[in-house]
Amino acid sequence: MEIPYDVKVLECGTAFIWKGEDGNVYVKCKLNSFITLETQKKLFVNIKNAAGNTPCGLIVSLVGITNMTKESRDYSGSEEHVGFISATALLISNPLTQILGNFFMGLNKPVFPTKLFRDLDAAKLWLQDPAITYKPK
């Protein structure tokens, strides 16, 4: 996933964050990122700022991540983010990112729809489906 040059991009320690013209918020993790609870909280402050007041899809490239703490995974999938995230597409590209993605989805059970993708266009298409968005219980 390439960082665009024609939009405002926020840099937050371990990642770059921006809102695309399609309304989705994008997160591209830096290479060799170790995600702790503290760094994850900073990421979500910036994701919320990028999202604005409208719930939107979130596309996260896991490619640069080397490790995530259990606390950061728990925080990522919590109801605290429901107000500004409608669904999350996790982009993977290799066995390590697939393991991280499956681990996140299997053990943490995010409250909003979350799915793994190898293709950015497929992720965008999935997020456009109105049936995918989070529905409170």
Short mmCIF file of C-alpha atoms in Angstrom, two decimals:
data_model
loop_
_atom_site.label_atom_id
_atom_site.label_comp_id
_atom_site.label_asym_id
_atom_site.label_seq_id
_atom_site.Cartn_x
_atom_site.Cartn_y
_atom_site.Cartn_z
CA MET A 1 0.00 0.00 0.00
CA GLU A 2 1.53 3.28 -1.10
CA ILE A 3 1.28 6.50 0.90
CA PRO A 4 -0.44 9.16 -1.25
CA TYR A 5 1.14 12.54 -1.81
CA ASP A 6 -2.09 14.49 -2.34
CA VAL A 7 -3.72 14.02 1.09
CA LYS A 8 -2.83 14.93 4.67
CA VAL A 9 -0.78 12.09 6.16
CA LEU A 10 -0.31 11.79 9.92
CA GLU A 11 2.84 10.14 11.21
CA CYS A 12 2.41 8.38 14.52
CA GLY A 13 5.53 6.63 15.72
CA THR A 14 4.93 3.20 14.23
CA ALA A 15 2.64 4.10 11.31
CA PHE A 16 1.38 6.55 8.71
CA ILE A 17 -2.36 7.35 8.76
CA TRP A 18 -4.57 9.11 6.19
CA LYS A 19 -8.16 9.34 5.02
CA GLY A 20 -8.63 8.40 1.39
CA GLU A 21 -10.96 9.95 -1.15
CA ASP A 22 -13.10 6.82 -0.78
CA GLY A 23 -13.82 7.72 2.88
CA ASN A 24 -11.74 4.91 4.36
CA VAL A 25 -8.94 5.54 6.83
CA TYR A 26 -5.64 3.88 5.93
CA VAL A 27 -2.86 2.77 8.26
CA LYS A 28 0.53 1.72 6.92
CA CYS A 29 2.80 0.39 9.62
CA LYS A 30 6.49 1.19 9.46
CA LEU A 31 8.96 -1.64 8.94
CA ASN A 32 9.89 -3.61 12.04
CA SER A 33 7.11 -2.10 14.13
CA PHE A 34 6.57 -3.50 17.60
CA ILE A 35 3.07 -2.52 18.69
CA THR A 36 2.52 -2.04 22.42
CA LEU A 37 -0.61 -0.83 24.18
CA GLU A 38 0.89 2.66 24.41
CA THR A 39 1.69 2.85 20.68
CA GLN A 40 -1.71 1.36 19.80
CA LYS A 41 -3.51 4.02 21.85
CA LYS A 42 -1.57 6.75 20.01
CA LEU A 43 -2.47 5.14 16.68
CA PHE A 44 -6.16 5.12 17.52
CA VAL A 45 -6.15 8.78 18.57
CA ASN A 46 -4.80 9.60 15.11
CA ILE A 47 -7.18 7.17 13.38
CA LYS A 48 -10.09 8.86 15.16
CA ASN A 49 -8.82 12.30 14.10
CA ALA A 50 -8.50 11.14 10.50
CA ALA A 51 -11.97 9.53 10.53
CA GLY A 52 -13.71 12.66 11.78
CA ASN A 53 -17.28 12.36 13.01
CA THR A 54 -18.42 9.70 10.57
CA PRO A 55 -17.82 5.98 11.11
CA CYS A 56 -15.69 4.68 8.26
CA GLY A 57 -13.86 1.64 7.04
CA LEU A 58 -10.34 1.06 8.30
CA ILE A 59 -7.67 -0.52 6.09
CA VAL A 60 -4.55 -1.56 7.99
CA SER A 61 -1.44 -2.89 6.29
CA LEU A 62 0.16 -5.33 8.71
CA VAL A 63 3.23 -5.70 6.49
CA GLY A 64 5.69 -3.78 8.71
CA ILE A 65 4.61 -5.28 12.03
CA THR A 66 6.99 -7.73 13.67
CA ASN A 67 5.09 -8.14 16.95
CA MET A 68 2.03 -6.96 18.88
CA THR A 69 1.44 -7.32 22.61
CA LYS A 70 -1.71 -9.05 23.81
CA GLU A 71 -2.86 -5.78 25.40
CA SER A 72 -2.53 -3.93 22.09
CA ARG A 73 -4.54 -6.63 20.28
CA ASP A 74 -7.25 -6.51 22.96
CA TYR A 75 -7.43 -2.73 22.69
CA SER A 76 -7.63 -2.84 18.86
CA GLY A 77 -10.77 -4.95 18.86
CA SER A 78 -12.59 -3.22 21.71
CA GLU A 79 -15.91 -1.38 21.64
CA GLU A 80 -14.07 1.87 22.38
CA HIS A 81 -13.55 2.33 18.63
CA VAL A 82 -17.09 1.58 17.47
CA GLY A 83 -18.04 5.25 17.10
CA PHE A 84 -15.56 5.88 14.29
CA ILE A 85 -14.81 2.44 12.78
CA SER A 86 -17.51 0.54 10.91
CA ALA A 87 -15.35 -2.40 9.74
CA THR A 88 -11.67 -3.27 9.38
CA ALA A 89 -9.77 -4.81 6.49
CA LEU A 90 -6.33 -6.15 7.42
CA LEU A 91 -3.84 -6.34 4.55
CA ILE A 92 -1.36 -9.19 4.70
CA SER A 93 1.45 -10.16 2.35
CA ASN A 94 3.49 -12.90 3.95
CA PRO A 95 3.17 -15.77 6.43
CA LEU A 96 4.13 -13.59 9.43
CA THR A 97 1.44 -10.98 8.76
CA GLN A 98 -1.09 -13.74 8.10
CA ILE A 99 -0.26 -15.30 11.48
CA LEU A 100 -0.63 -11.89 13.18
CA GLY A 101 -3.95 -11.27 11.41
CA ASN A 102 -5.36 -14.71 12.19
CA PHE A 103 -4.16 -14.44 15.78
CA PHE A 104 -5.86 -11.05 16.16
CA MET A 105 -9.15 -12.26 14.69
CA GLY A 106 -9.16 -15.66 16.39
CA LEU A 107 -8.23 -14.72 19.93
CA ASN A 108 -9.41 -11.14 20.20
CA LYS A 109 -12.80 -11.37 18.46
CA PRO A 110 -13.10 -7.73 17.34
CA VAL A 111 -16.57 -6.23 17.91
CA PHE A 112 -16.75 -4.84 14.37
CA PRO A 113 -16.47 -6.86 11.16
CA THR A 114 -12.84 -7.67 10.38
CA LYS A 115 -11.37 -9.63 7.49
CA LEU A 116 -7.92 -10.47 6.08
CA PHE A 117 -7.01 -9.52 2.51
CA ARG A 118 -3.99 -9.91 0.25
CA ASP A 119 -5.41 -7.42 -2.27
CA LEU A 120 -6.12 -3.74 -1.52
CA ASP A 121 -8.86 -3.46 -4.17
CA ALA A 122 -10.69 -6.47 -2.71
CA ALA A 123 -10.48 -4.87 0.76
CA LYS A 124 -11.94 -1.60 -0.54
CA LEU A 125 -14.76 -3.44 -2.30
CA TRP A 126 -15.61 -5.39 0.86
CA LEU A 127 -15.75 -2.18 2.92
CA GLN A 128 -18.23 -0.65 0.43
CA ASP A 129 -20.81 -3.37 1.18
CA PRO A 130 -23.44 -1.81 3.50
CA ALA A 131 -24.13 -5.24 5.00
CA ILE A 132 -20.59 -5.33 6.41
CA THR A 133 -20.81 -2.38 8.81
CA TYR A 134 -20.93 -2.78 12.58
CA LYS A 135 -24.38 -3.26 14.09
CA PRO A 136 -24.73 -2.88 17.87
CA LYS A 137 -26.19 -5.90 19.68
#
